[in-house]
Coordinates of C-alpha atoms in Angstrom, one line a residue:
Chain A
M1 CA 2.7 -30.7 -15.8
S2 CA 1.0 -27.5 -16.7
I3 CA 3.3 -25.0 -15.0
Q4 CA 6.7 -25.8 -13.8
I5 CA 9.1 -23.2 -12.3
T6 CA 12.5 -23.9 -10.8
N7 CA 14.7 -21.8 -8.5
I8 CA 13.1 -18.5 -9.3
S9 CA 14.6 -15.4 -7.5
K10 CA 13.6 -11.8 -7.9
T11 CA 15.2 -8.8 -6.3
F12 CA 13.9 -5.2 -6.4
G13 CA 16.8 -3.0 -5.5
T14 CA 18.0 -4.5 -2.3
F15 CA 14.6 -6.2 -1.4
K16 CA 14.6 -9.9 -2.1
A17 CA 11.0 -10.5 -3.2
L18 CA 11.6 -14.2 -4.1
Q19 CA 14.3 -16.5 -3.1
N20 CA 14.8 -19.8 -4.9
V21 CA 11.2 -20.6 -5.4
S22 CA 10.2 -23.8 -7.2
L23 CA 6.7 -24.9 -7.9
T24 CA 4.8 -27.4 -10.1
V25 CA 1.1 -27.2 -11.0
S26 CA -0.7 -30.0 -12.7
H27 CA -3.2 -29.6 -15.5
G28 CA -6.7 -28.7 -14.3
E29 CA -5.6 -27.8 -10.8
L30 CA -6.8 -24.7 -8.9
V31 CA -3.8 -23.6 -6.8
A32 CA -3.7 -20.7 -4.2
L33 CA -0.6 -18.7 -3.5
L34 CA -1.3 -17.7 0.1
G35 CA 0.7 -15.4 2.3
P36 CA 0.8 -12.0 4.1
S37 CA 1.3 -8.9 2.0
G38 CA 4.9 -8.4 0.8
C39 CA 5.6 -12.2 0.8
G40 CA 6.2 -12.3 -2.9
K41 CA 3.1 -14.1 -4.0
T42 CA 2.0 -11.4 -6.6
T43 CA 5.6 -11.2 -7.9
L44 CA 5.6 -15.0 -8.4
L45 CA 2.3 -14.7 -10.3
R46 CA 3.6 -11.9 -12.5
I47 CA 6.7 -13.9 -13.3
I48 CA 4.6 -16.8 -14.4
A49 CA 2.6 -14.5 -16.6
G50 CA 5.8 -12.8 -18.0
L51 CA 4.9 -9.4 -16.6
E52 CA 8.1 -9.4 -14.5
S53 CA 11.3 -11.1 -15.4
P54 CA 13.2 -13.2 -12.7
D55 CA 16.8 -12.4 -11.7
P56 CA 19.5 -13.7 -14.0
G57 CA 20.5 -17.2 -12.8
S58 CA 17.0 -18.2 -12.0
G59 CA 15.7 -21.5 -13.4
P60 CA 13.2 -21.7 -16.3
V61 CA 9.5 -21.2 -16.5
L62 CA 7.9 -24.2 -18.3
F63 CA 4.3 -24.3 -19.6
Y64 CA 3.4 -27.9 -20.6
E65 CA 7.1 -28.8 -20.9
D66 CA 7.8 -25.8 -23.2
D67 CA 10.4 -23.3 -21.9
V68 CA 8.6 -19.9 -22.1
S69 CA 11.3 -18.0 -20.1
S70 CA 12.3 -16.0 -23.1
Q71 CA 8.8 -15.4 -24.4
S72 CA 7.0 -12.1 -23.9
V73 CA 3.7 -11.7 -22.1
R74 CA 2.0 -11.6 -25.5
Q75 CA 3.5 -14.9 -26.6
R76 CA 2.7 -16.7 -23.4
R77 CA -1.1 -16.4 -24.0
V78 CA -2.1 -16.7 -20.4
G79 CA -5.3 -15.3 -18.9
F80 CA -4.6 -12.7 -16.2
V81 CA -7.1 -11.1 -13.9
F82 CA -5.7 -8.0 -12.2
Q83 CA -6.4 -7.0 -8.7
H84 CA -8.3 -3.9 -9.7
Y85 CA -9.7 -5.5 -12.8
S86 CA -8.0 -3.0 -15.2
L87 CA -11.0 -2.9 -17.4
F88 CA -10.6 -0.5 -20.4
R89 CA -12.6 2.5 -19.1
H90 CA -13.3 4.0 -22.5
M91 CA -14.7 0.8 -23.9
T92 CA -18.1 -0.9 -23.4
I93 CA -18.3 -4.2 -21.7
F94 CA -18.7 -5.9 -25.1
E95 CA -15.6 -4.2 -26.4
N96 CA -13.7 -5.1 -23.3
V97 CA -14.4 -8.8 -23.7
A98 CA -13.9 -8.7 -27.4
F99 CA -10.5 -6.9 -27.1
G100 CA -8.3 -10.0 -27.0
L101 CA -10.1 -11.4 -30.1
N102 CA -9.9 -8.1 -32.0
V103 CA -6.2 -7.5 -31.6
R104 CA -5.2 -10.9 -33.1
P105 CA -3.3 -10.8 -36.4
R106 CA -5.8 -10.7 -39.3
R107 CA -4.9 -14.3 -40.3
Y108 CA -6.1 -15.7 -37.0
R109 CA -8.9 -13.3 -36.3
L110 CA -12.4 -14.6 -36.1
S111 CA -15.1 -12.9 -38.2
K112 CA -17.1 -10.1 -36.7
S113 CA -20.1 -12.4 -36.2
Q114 CA -18.0 -15.2 -34.6
I115 CA -16.5 -12.7 -32.2
R116 CA -20.0 -11.4 -31.4
E117 CA -21.2 -14.9 -30.7
R118 CA -18.2 -15.8 -28.5
V119 CA -18.5 -12.6 -26.5
F120 CA -22.2 -13.0 -25.9
S121 CA -21.8 -16.6 -24.9
L122 CA -19.2 -15.6 -22.3
L123 CA -21.3 -12.7 -21.0
K124 CA -24.3 -15.1 -20.7
L125 CA -22.0 -17.3 -18.6
V126 CA -21.6 -14.5 -16.1
Q127 CA -25.2 -13.2 -16.5
L128 CA -24.1 -9.9 -17.9
E129 CA -25.4 -10.1 -21.5
R130 CA -27.8 -7.3 -20.8
H131 CA -24.9 -5.0 -19.7
A132 CA -23.0 -5.4 -23.0
D133 CA -23.4 -1.8 -24.0
L134 CA -22.6 -0.2 -20.6
Y135 CA -19.2 1.1 -19.6
P136 CA -17.1 -0.3 -16.7
S137 CA -17.9 2.7 -14.5
Q138 CA -21.6 1.9 -14.6
L139 CA -21.1 -1.6 -13.1
S140 CA -20.7 -2.7 -9.5
G141 CA -17.5 -4.2 -8.2
G142 CA -18.7 -7.8 -8.4
Q143 CA -19.9 -7.2 -12.0
R144 CA -16.6 -5.7 -13.0
Q145 CA -14.8 -8.6 -11.5
R146 CA -16.9 -11.0 -13.7
V147 CA -16.2 -8.9 -16.8
A148 CA -12.5 -9.0 -16.0
L149 CA -12.7 -12.8 -15.7
V150 CA -14.5 -13.5 -19.0
R151 CA -12.3 -10.9 -20.8
S152 CA -9.3 -13.0 -19.9
L153 CA -11.1 -16.2 -20.8
A154 CA -12.2 -14.9 -24.3
V155 CA -8.8 -15.8 -25.8
E156 CA -9.1 -19.4 -24.5
P157 CA -6.0 -19.5 -22.4
K158 CA -4.8 -22.8 -21.0
I159 CA -3.5 -21.1 -17.9
L160 CA -5.5 -18.6 -15.8
L161 CA -3.7 -16.4 -13.3
L162 CA -5.7 -14.2 -10.8
D163 CA -4.2 -11.6 -8.6
E164 CA -6.3 -11.1 -5.4
P165 CA -9.4 -11.7 -7.5
F166 CA -11.8 -10.9 -4.7
G167 CA -9.7 -8.5 -2.8
A168 CA -11.7 -5.3 -3.4
L169 CA -15.2 -6.8 -2.8
D170 CA -17.4 -7.0 0.2
T171 CA -17.7 -10.3 2.1
K172 CA -21.0 -11.4 0.7
V173 CA -20.1 -10.8 -2.9
R174 CA -16.7 -12.5 -2.3
K175 CA -18.4 -15.7 -1.1
E176 CA -20.7 -15.8 -4.1
L177 CA -17.9 -15.3 -6.6
R178 CA -15.7 -17.9 -4.9
H179 CA -18.2 -20.7 -5.6
W180 CA -18.8 -19.3 -9.1
L181 CA -15.1 -19.3 -9.9
R182 CA -14.7 -22.9 -8.7
R183 CA -17.6 -23.9 -11.0
L184 CA -16.2 -22.0 -13.9
H185 CA -12.7 -23.5 -13.4
D186 CA -14.1 -27.0 -13.4
E187 CA -16.2 -26.5 -16.5
M188 CA -13.4 -24.9 -18.5
S189 CA -10.8 -27.5 -17.8
I190 CA -8.2 -24.9 -17.3
T191 CA -5.2 -24.6 -14.9
S192 CA -5.7 -21.7 -12.5
V193 CA -3.4 -20.0 -10.0
F194 CA -4.7 -17.3 -7.7
V195 CA -3.1 -15.0 -5.2
T196 CA -4.8 -14.3 -1.9
H197 CA -4.0 -13.2 1.6
D198 CA -7.3 -14.6 2.9
Q199 CA -6.7 -18.1 4.4
E200 CA -10.4 -18.9 4.5
E201 CA -10.6 -18.2 0.7
A202 CA -7.6 -20.4 0.0
L203 CA -8.8 -23.3 2.2
E204 CA -12.3 -23.2 0.7
L205 CA -11.5 -22.8 -3.0
A206 CA -8.1 -24.3 -3.8
D207 CA -7.1 -27.9 -4.7
R208 CA -3.7 -27.1 -3.3
I209 CA -2.3 -24.2 -1.3
V210 CA 1.2 -22.8 -1.5
V211 CA 1.9 -20.9 1.7
M212 CA 4.5 -18.2 1.2
N213 CA 6.4 -16.0 3.6
A214 CA 9.2 -13.5 3.1
G215 CA 10.0 -14.6 -0.5
R216 CA 10.0 -18.3 0.2
I217 CA 7.6 -21.2 0.1
E218 CA 6.8 -22.4 3.6
Q219 CA 4.6 -25.4 2.7
I220 CA 2.7 -26.8 -0.3
G221 CA -0.2 -29.2 0.2
K222 CA -3.9 -29.8 0.0
P223 CA -6.0 -27.6 2.3
E224 CA -6.6 -30.2 5.0
E225 CA -2.8 -31.1 4.9
V226 CA -1.6 -27.6 5.5
Y227 CA -4.4 -26.9 8.0
D228 CA -4.0 -30.1 10.0
N229 CA -0.3 -30.6 9.6
P230 CA 1.4 -27.2 9.4
A231 CA 5.1 -27.6 8.6
N232 CA 6.1 -24.8 11.0
P233 CA 4.9 -22.1 13.4
F234 CA 4.4 -19.6 10.6
V235 CA 2.0 -21.8 8.6
F236 CA 0.2 -22.8 11.8
S237 CA -0.5 -19.2 12.8
F238 CA -1.2 -17.9 9.3
L239 CA -3.9 -20.5 8.5
G240 CA -6.1 -19.7 11.5
D241 CA -6.4 -18.5 15.1
V242 CA -3.9 -20.1 17.4
N243 CA -2.9 -20.2 21.1
I244 CA 0.9 -20.2 21.7
L245 CA 1.6 -21.7 25.1
R246 CA 5.1 -21.1 26.4
S247 CA 4.8 -23.5 29.4
P248 CA 4.2 -27.2 28.8
F249 CA 0.8 -28.5 29.8
G250 CA 0.5 -30.8 32.8
S251 CA 4.0 -30.1 34.1
Q252 CA 4.3 -28.3 37.4
S253 CA 7.1 -26.0 36.1
T254 CA 6.1 -22.4 35.6
Q255 CA 9.4 -21.6 33.8
P256 CA 8.9 -20.8 30.1
S257 CA 10.6 -23.5 28.1
A258 CA 12.5 -23.2 24.7
T259 CA 9.6 -24.9 22.9
A260 CA 6.1 -23.6 22.5
S261 CA 2.9 -25.5 22.1
Y262 CA 0.6 -24.4 19.3
I263 CA -3.1 -25.2 19.5
R264 CA -6.2 -24.0 17.7
P265 CA -9.0 -22.6 19.8
H266 CA -11.5 -25.2 18.5
D267 CA -9.1 -28.0 19.7
I268 CA -9.5 -27.0 23.3
E269 CA -12.1 -28.9 25.3
I270 CA -13.8 -27.4 28.3
S271 CA -15.2 -29.6 31.0
K272 CA -16.5 -29.3 34.6
T273 CA -14.3 -32.2 35.8
A274 CA -10.9 -33.3 34.8
L275 CA -11.1 -35.6 31.8
D276 CA -7.6 -37.1 32.2
T277 CA -4.3 -36.4 33.8
G278 CA -3.5 -33.9 31.0
S279 CA -6.4 -31.6 32.0
I280 CA -5.5 -28.5 33.9
Q281 CA -7.6 -25.9 35.7
A282 CA -8.5 -22.6 34.3
R283 CA -10.8 -19.7 35.1
I284 CA -13.2 -18.2 32.7
L285 CA -12.5 -14.5 31.9
H286 CA -14.9 -13.7 29.1
V287 CA -17.5 -15.3 27.0
A288 CA -18.7 -14.1 23.5
A289 CA -21.7 -16.1 22.5
V290 CA -22.5 -14.4 19.2
G291 CA -22.1 -16.2 15.9
P292 CA -21.9 -19.9 15.0
T293 CA -19.4 -20.7 17.7
V294 CA -18.9 -19.4 21.3
K295 CA -15.6 -17.8 22.0
V296 CA -14.3 -18.3 25.5
E297 CA -11.3 -16.6 27.1
L298 CA -9.7 -18.4 30.0
A299 CA -6.7 -18.0 32.3
R300 CA -4.5 -21.0 33.2
L301 CA -4.5 -21.4 37.0
D302 CA -0.8 -22.5 37.1
T303 CA 0.9 -19.9 34.9
N304 CA -2.0 -17.3 34.4
E305 CA -1.4 -17.5 30.6
S306 CA -4.4 -16.4 28.6
I307 CA -6.1 -19.0 26.4
Q308 CA -8.7 -18.6 23.7
A309 CA -11.1 -21.5 23.2
E310 CA -14.0 -22.0 20.7
I311 CA -16.9 -24.4 21.5
T312 CA -20.1 -25.1 19.8
R313 CA -23.4 -23.6 21.0
Q314 CA -24.7 -27.0 22.1
I315 CA -21.7 -27.7 24.3
Y316 CA -21.9 -24.1 25.7
K317 CA -25.5 -24.7 26.7
R318 CA -24.8 -28.1 28.2
L319 CA -21.8 -26.8 30.2
N320 CA -23.7 -23.7 31.3
I321 CA -20.6 -21.8 32.2
T322 CA -20.3 -18.3 33.5
V323 CA -17.6 -15.7 33.8
G324 CA -15.3 -16.3 36.9
Q325 CA -16.1 -20.0 37.1
M326 CA -13.4 -22.6 37.4
V327 CA -13.3 -25.3 34.7
F328 CA -10.9 -28.0 33.3
I329 CA -9.4 -27.7 29.9
S330 CA -7.7 -30.4 27.8
L331 CA -5.9 -30.1 24.5
H332 CA -6.4 -32.1 21.3
N333 CA -4.0 -31.8 18.3
C334 CA -1.4 -29.8 20.1
R335 CA 1.8 -29.2 18.1
I336 CA 5.2 -28.4 19.6
F337 CA 7.7 -26.2 17.7
Q338 CA 11.1 -24.9 18.7
Chain B
M1 CA -23.5 30.1 8.9
K2 CA -24.8 33.6 9.0
N3 CA -22.5 36.2 7.4
K4 CA -21.9 39.0 9.9
L5 CA -20.2 41.3 7.4
P6 CA -22.3 41.2 4.2
W7 CA -20.4 43.9 2.5
I8 CA -17.1 42.0 2.4
P9 CA -17.9 39.7 -0.5
I10 CA -19.4 42.6 -2.4
V11 CA -16.3 44.7 -2.0
L12 CA -14.0 41.8 -2.9
T13 CA -16.0 40.9 -6.0
A14 CA -16.1 44.6 -7.1
A15 CA -12.3 44.9 -6.6
A16 CA -11.7 41.7 -8.7
L17 CA -14.0 42.9 -11.4
A18 CA -12.4 46.4 -11.5
F19 CA -9.0 44.8 -11.8
L20 CA -10.1 42.4 -14.6
G21 CA -11.8 45.4 -16.4
L22 CA -8.7 47.5 -16.2
F23 CA -6.1 45.0 -17.1
L24 CA -7.9 42.6 -19.4
L25 CA -11.2 43.9 -20.8
L26 CA -10.0 47.5 -21.5
P27 CA -6.9 46.5 -23.5
L28 CA -9.0 43.9 -25.3
A29 CA -11.5 46.6 -26.3
A30 CA -8.7 49.0 -27.1
V31 CA -7.3 46.6 -29.7
F32 CA -10.5 46.6 -31.7
I33 CA -11.2 50.3 -31.2
E34 CA -7.8 51.3 -32.5
A35 CA -8.0 48.8 -35.3
F36 CA -11.3 50.3 -36.6
R37 CA -10.5 54.0 -35.7
K38 CA -10.4 54.9 -39.4
G39 CA -13.3 52.7 -40.4
I40 CA -13.7 49.3 -42.0
G41 CA -11.9 50.1 -45.2
P42 CA -8.4 50.8 -43.8
Y43 CA -8.9 47.9 -41.4
F44 CA -9.2 45.4 -44.3
Q45 CA -6.6 47.2 -46.4
T46 CA -4.0 46.1 -43.8
F47 CA -4.5 42.5 -44.9
A48 CA -4.2 43.3 -48.6
D49 CA -0.6 44.4 -48.0
P50 CA 1.7 41.7 -49.4
Y51 CA 4.0 42.0 -46.3
A52 CA 1.1 41.4 -44.0
R53 CA 0.1 38.4 -46.1
S54 CA 3.6 37.0 -46.1
A55 CA 3.7 37.4 -42.2
V56 CA 0.4 35.4 -41.9
R57 CA 1.8 32.8 -44.3
L58 CA 5.1 32.5 -42.3
T59 CA 3.2 32.2 -39.0
L60 CA 1.0 29.5 -40.4
L61 CA 4.1 27.6 -41.7
V62 CA 5.7 27.9 -38.2
V63 CA 2.6 26.7 -36.5
L64 CA 2.1 23.8 -38.9
T65 CA 5.7 22.5 -38.4
A66 CA 6.3 23.3 -34.7
V67 CA 3.0 22.0 -33.3
P68 CA 3.1 18.6 -35.0
F69 CA 6.8 18.2 -34.0
N70 CA 6.0 19.0 -30.4
L71 CA 3.0 16.7 -30.6
I72 CA 5.1 13.7 -31.5
F73 CA 8.1 14.5 -29.2
G74 CA 5.9 15.6 -26.3
L75 CA 3.9 12.4 -26.6
A76 CA 7.0 10.3 -26.8
A77 CA 8.6 12.1 -23.8
A78 CA 5.4 11.8 -21.7
W79 CA 5.0 8.2 -22.6
A80 CA 8.6 7.4 -21.6
I81 CA 8.4 9.3 -18.4
A82 CA 5.0 8.2 -17.2
K83 CA 5.1 4.5 -18.2
F84 CA 8.8 3.5 -17.7
D85 CA 11.5 3.7 -15.1
F86 CA 14.9 4.6 -16.4
R87 CA 18.1 6.3 -15.3
G88 CA 18.2 10.0 -16.0
K89 CA 14.4 10.5 -15.7
G90 CA 14.7 13.4 -13.4
L91 CA 17.2 15.0 -15.8
L92 CA 14.8 14.6 -18.7
L93 CA 12.0 16.2 -16.7
T94 CA 14.2 19.2 -15.9
L95 CA 15.3 19.5 -19.6
I96 CA 11.6 19.5 -20.6
D97 CA 11.0 22.4 -18.2
L98 CA 14.1 24.3 -19.4
P99 CA 12.2 26.4 -22.1
F100 CA 9.8 27.6 -19.4
A101 CA 12.7 28.6 -17.2
V102 CA 14.8 30.4 -19.8
S103 CA 13.8 33.8 -21.1
P104 CA 12.7 33.5 -24.8
V105 CA 15.3 36.1 -25.8
V106 CA 18.1 33.9 -24.3
S107 CA 16.6 30.9 -26.2
G108 CA 16.8 32.9 -29.4
L109 CA 20.4 33.9 -28.7
L110 CA 21.3 30.3 -28.1
F111 CA 20.2 29.5 -31.7
V112 CA 22.2 32.4 -33.0
L113 CA 25.2 31.2 -31.1
L114 CA 24.8 27.7 -32.6
F115 CA 23.8 28.4 -36.2
G116 CA 24.6 32.1 -36.8
A117 CA 27.4 33.1 -39.3
R118 CA 29.8 33.4 -36.5
G119 CA 28.3 30.6 -34.4
W120 CA 29.7 27.1 -33.8
L121 CA 28.1 25.5 -36.8
G122 CA 28.1 28.7 -38.9
P123 CA 31.1 28.0 -41.2
W124 CA 29.9 24.5 -42.0
L125 CA 26.4 25.8 -42.7
L126 CA 27.8 28.6 -44.9
E127 CA 29.9 26.0 -46.8
H128 CA 26.8 23.9 -47.6
D129 CA 24.7 26.9 -48.3
I130 CA 22.2 26.2 -45.5
K131 CA 20.5 29.3 -44.1
I132 CA 19.0 28.9 -40.6
I133 CA 19.4 32.2 -38.8
F134 CA 17.6 35.1 -40.4
A135 CA 15.5 32.5 -42.3
A136 CA 12.4 30.4 -41.7
P137 CA 14.2 27.3 -40.3
G138 CA 15.6 29.4 -37.5
I139 CA 12.2 30.8 -36.7
I140 CA 10.7 27.4 -36.7
M141 CA 13.4 25.9 -34.5
A142 CA 13.2 28.8 -32.0
T143 CA 9.4 28.4 -31.8
M144 CA 9.7 24.6 -31.3
F145 CA 12.1 25.1 -28.5
V146 CA 10.0 27.7 -26.7
T147 CA 6.7 25.7 -27.0
F148 CA 8.2 22.2 -26.3
P149 CA 7.0 21.8 -22.7
F150 CA 3.3 22.5 -23.3
I151 CA 2.2 19.1 -24.6
A152 CA 4.7 17.0 -22.6
R153 CA 3.9 18.9 -19.3
E154 CA 0.1 18.5 -19.9
L155 CA 0.4 14.7 -20.5
I156 CA 2.9 13.6 -17.9
P157 CA 0.8 14.0 -14.8
L158 CA -2.3 12.7 -16.6
M159 CA -0.5 9.5 -17.8
Q160 CA 1.2 9.0 -14.5
S161 CA -2.2 9.1 -12.7
Q162 CA -3.6 6.6 -15.1
G163 CA -0.8 4.1 -14.4
T164 CA 0.1 1.2 -16.6
E165 CA -2.4 -1.5 -15.6
E166 CA -4.7 -1.1 -18.6
E167 CA -1.7 -1.3 -20.9
Q168 CA -0.6 -4.4 -19.1
A169 CA -4.0 -5.9 -19.4
A170 CA -4.0 -5.2 -23.2
M171 CA -0.5 -6.8 -23.4
V172 CA -1.6 -10.0 -21.7
L173 CA -4.6 -10.2 -24.1
G174 CA -2.1 -10.2 -27.0
A175 CA -2.0 -6.6 -28.2
G176 CA 1.2 -5.3 -29.7
G177 CA 2.9 -1.9 -28.9
W178 CA 1.2 0.1 -31.5
Q179 CA -2.2 -1.5 -30.8
I180 CA -1.8 -0.7 -27.1
F181 CA -1.0 2.9 -27.9
R182 CA -3.8 3.4 -30.4
R183 CA -6.5 1.5 -28.6
I184 CA -5.7 2.1 -24.9
T185 CA -3.3 4.9 -24.2
L186 CA -4.5 7.4 -26.8
P187 CA -8.2 7.3 -26.1
N188 CA -7.4 7.8 -22.4
I189 CA -5.4 10.9 -22.9
K190 CA -7.2 12.5 -25.9
W191 CA -8.6 15.5 -24.0
G192 CA -5.4 16.2 -22.2
L193 CA -3.6 16.0 -25.5
L194 CA -6.0 18.3 -27.2
Y195 CA -5.6 20.8 -24.4
G196 CA -1.9 20.7 -24.7
I197 CA -2.1 21.2 -28.5
I198 CA -4.3 24.2 -28.0
L199 CA -1.9 25.8 -25.6
C200 CA 1.1 25.0 -27.7
N201 CA -0.6 26.4 -30.8
A202 CA -1.5 29.6 -29.0
R203 CA 2.0 30.1 -27.9
A204 CA 3.5 29.2 -31.3
I205 CA 1.4 31.8 -33.0
G206 CA 2.2 34.6 -30.5
E207 CA 5.9 33.9 -29.8
F208 CA 7.8 37.1 -30.0
G209 CA 11.1 37.1 -28.0
A210 CA 13.0 34.1 -29.4
V211 CA 11.6 34.6 -32.9
S212 CA 12.6 38.3 -32.9
V213 CA 16.3 37.4 -32.1
V214 CA 16.6 34.8 -34.9
S215 CA 14.4 36.5 -37.6
G216 CA 16.5 39.5 -38.7
H217 CA 13.2 41.3 -39.4
I218 CA 13.5 41.0 -43.2
R219 CA 10.1 42.3 -44.4
G220 CA 8.1 39.9 -46.5
Q221 CA 10.5 37.1 -45.7
T222 CA 11.2 36.6 -42.0
T223 CA 8.5 38.5 -40.2
T224 CA 5.8 36.6 -38.4
I225 CA 2.5 38.3 -37.3
P226 CA 3.9 39.5 -33.9
L227 CA 7.1 40.9 -35.6
H228 CA 5.0 42.5 -38.3
I229 CA 2.9 44.2 -35.6
E230 CA 6.1 45.6 -34.1
I231 CA 7.3 47.0 -37.4
L232 CA 4.0 48.6 -38.2
Y233 CA 3.8 50.1 -34.7
N234 CA 7.3 51.5 -34.9
E235 CA 6.3 53.2 -38.2
Y236 CA 3.4 54.9 -36.5
N237 CA 0.9 52.8 -38.6
F238 CA -1.4 52.3 -35.6
V239 CA -4.4 51.1 -37.6
G240 CA -2.2 48.5 -39.4
A241 CA -0.6 47.4 -36.1
F242 CA -3.9 47.1 -34.3
A243 CA -5.6 45.4 -37.2
M244 CA -2.9 42.7 -37.2
A245 CA -3.2 42.6 -33.4
S246 CA -6.9 42.1 -33.7
L247 CA -6.2 39.0 -35.8
L248 CA -4.1 37.5 -33.0
T249 CA -6.7 38.6 -30.4
L250 CA -9.4 36.8 -32.4
L251 CA -7.2 33.7 -32.5
A252 CA -6.7 34.0 -28.8
L253 CA -10.4 34.2 -28.1
L254 CA -11.1 31.3 -30.4
T255 CA -8.4 29.3 -28.5
L256 CA -10.0 30.2 -25.2
A257 CA -13.4 29.1 -26.4
V258 CA -12.0 25.7 -27.6
K259 CA -10.1 25.4 -24.4
S260 CA -13.2 25.9 -22.3
L261 CA -15.1 23.4 -24.4
V262 CA -12.3 20.8 -23.9
E263 CA -12.2 21.5 -20.1
W264 CA -16.0 21.2 -19.9
K265 CA -15.9 18.0 -21.8
T266 CA -13.1 16.5 -19.6
R267 CA -14.9 17.5 -16.4
N268 CA -18.1 15.9 -17.6
E269 CA -16.3 12.7 -18.4
Q270 CA -14.5 12.7 -15.1
A271 CA -17.7 13.4 -13.2
A272 CA -19.4 10.6 -15.1
A273 CA -16.6 8.2 -14.2
V274 CA -16.7 9.2 -10.5
I275 CA -20.5 9.0 -10.2
G276 CA -20.5 5.6 -12.0
G277 CA -17.5 4.4 -9.9
I278 CA -19.4 4.6 -6.6
E279 CA -20.3 1.1 -5.5

C-alpha cells in the first residue's frame, strides 16, 4: 500500500471538515477525490501532505507502511501541486524547477551541472525548455500549471498530490492537460491523488474515484462502478444529470411515494409506440438539438412530472419528433432510493 | 465629455500650488536663505563646532542602533501577524500602533517614569551604576519606541496580501525555515521593507519630542541634531540653527528622492506582474 489513512477527523472551530475518513491507495494508482466544494477533499489532501494536522484521536497516516503522522511536510517528501500553482514569482522557470534540488542539505545536493541537466530534461518533458529564463508572470495558465507539476516532480517524490490541478484553466486546455497528466503518471510510476469537483474529469482520468460529501466518504470505486452502481442518491446525482421521479412508473397512483426513482437522461428511451407494459405516455415540451446528443424535455401524462431525456442524433432523426407530440417513454437502469 | 467650466481646474490647480508654495516651498527656501545669510564661511563654521559634531555623532549612533533594531523586530512582528494565526493577534496589532497614537512627549515621559532617578527602576539602576535617562541609552530607547511602527506597519498589509502559498510550496519542496525566509519571503517584500526602513530612518533622525524629554540637553553629550538646533535657536544663533537645519533638510530631500525611486521601482514591478499575469 502506498498511502493508508485510518479514521482521520478534522475540525476547524465548530466546522467538521472531515469525520472518520479512511482510505487506502495502492502503488501506481491515480485516485480522484471528488466532491462539491466544502466537502473536505482538499483538507484530506493537505492532511496526507502534512500541511494540516488531523484532530487528536485520529488514526495514523502511513506511506508504504511507515507511519508519517509525526513527520513534517518537509520530511514526508511528497510532490504537491497547489490550486493556484504557487510558483515563486521572483524566480525564473528554471529557478522554480531547480528550487527543490537547490535547498537540499549540501551532502545530498546534486552538482550544479547535474541539477541543470535534471531541470532541462523535466522542462523538455513539458515542452517548456525554451521558456527556462522567463518569469511565471510571462507564461499562460496552462504553461504555469505544467511548470508547477514538473517543479514538484524534480525532487522525485513517490507520492504526487494535486489540489484542483486544472481548476483555473479553460475547458480546452483542461482536456489537453488531463491526457498529458495521465501519460506522465503512467511513465513516472508514481502514486497520485488529485482533488476535483468536476465529475467528468474524475471519471475520465482516475483509476479509482473517492466520492466525498460533508466530510465523509460516500463511495469508493472504479469510475464505471461509481457511475453505474452509485451507493446512494448523493453519488447518483453528483456524478451526472439525473431525473428524480417521485411517483412510481407504470402504477396508476398519482400519490408521491416515500421512495424515489433515479434515472439518467440517457437511460430513457423514447418511442412512437409502447415498447412494453412499463412504457408510459408523455408529451414533448422542448427539444435542444445542438451538440453530440439531443436533449428532450417531456411531461409525464399521468403525473405531469417533467423528465429530461438524452437521445442520439440518429435516433432523433429516425423518430422525427416535434414539440407537442405524444410519445412513449421507457426506463432502463432505474434505481430506487428511500 | 466637454468641460463647461474650463476655469475650474485652473483655479483649483492655482489654489493647490499657492498652498504648497506657502507652506512647503517657502519654508524650505527660508531654511537655506537663513543658513547662508552671513555667507559660506559662517555656514561651514557651524559644523566645525565640537558640540555640533557631537550632535551629529550622537544622531548617527541613535539611527544606527534604532533602525536595525526596528528592522529585526518589525520583520518578526509582521511575519508573525501576516503568516500565522494566534491568540492575541489583535492586541499585538494595537500595541504596534501605540507609538503612533501616543504623543512623543508622553512616550519620553514614560521612559523617565520607568528609568529615571525617581522612576520604578531608578534605584536599582543607580545601584548598578547604569545611566539611561539623560544619557545615550535613553535617547536610543525613546527613538526606538517612537519609530517602531514604521517597518512593521509597512510590511503587514504587504505580507498579508501575498499569503502563505509560496512559503508552503517551498516547504513541501524541502526548504527549511531560514531557507524559506531568505529565498521566498525576503525577495517578495524587499521593496516594501526598504520603504519602511527609509521612513523609519527619516523619523529616527528628526525625532524631537520624546528625545527632548529623556535627553537632559547636556551639550556635547546628550544633544542630537534636532535638540542642538533648538539650543542654537534659543541662543539667537540663527545662522548656526539654520545651518544645522539645512543638514536635516538635505537628509529629508535625499530620503524623498530614494523613496520616490523605491516607489517607482515597486510600481514598475507590479505593473510588469499585472501585464504578464493576463491570460
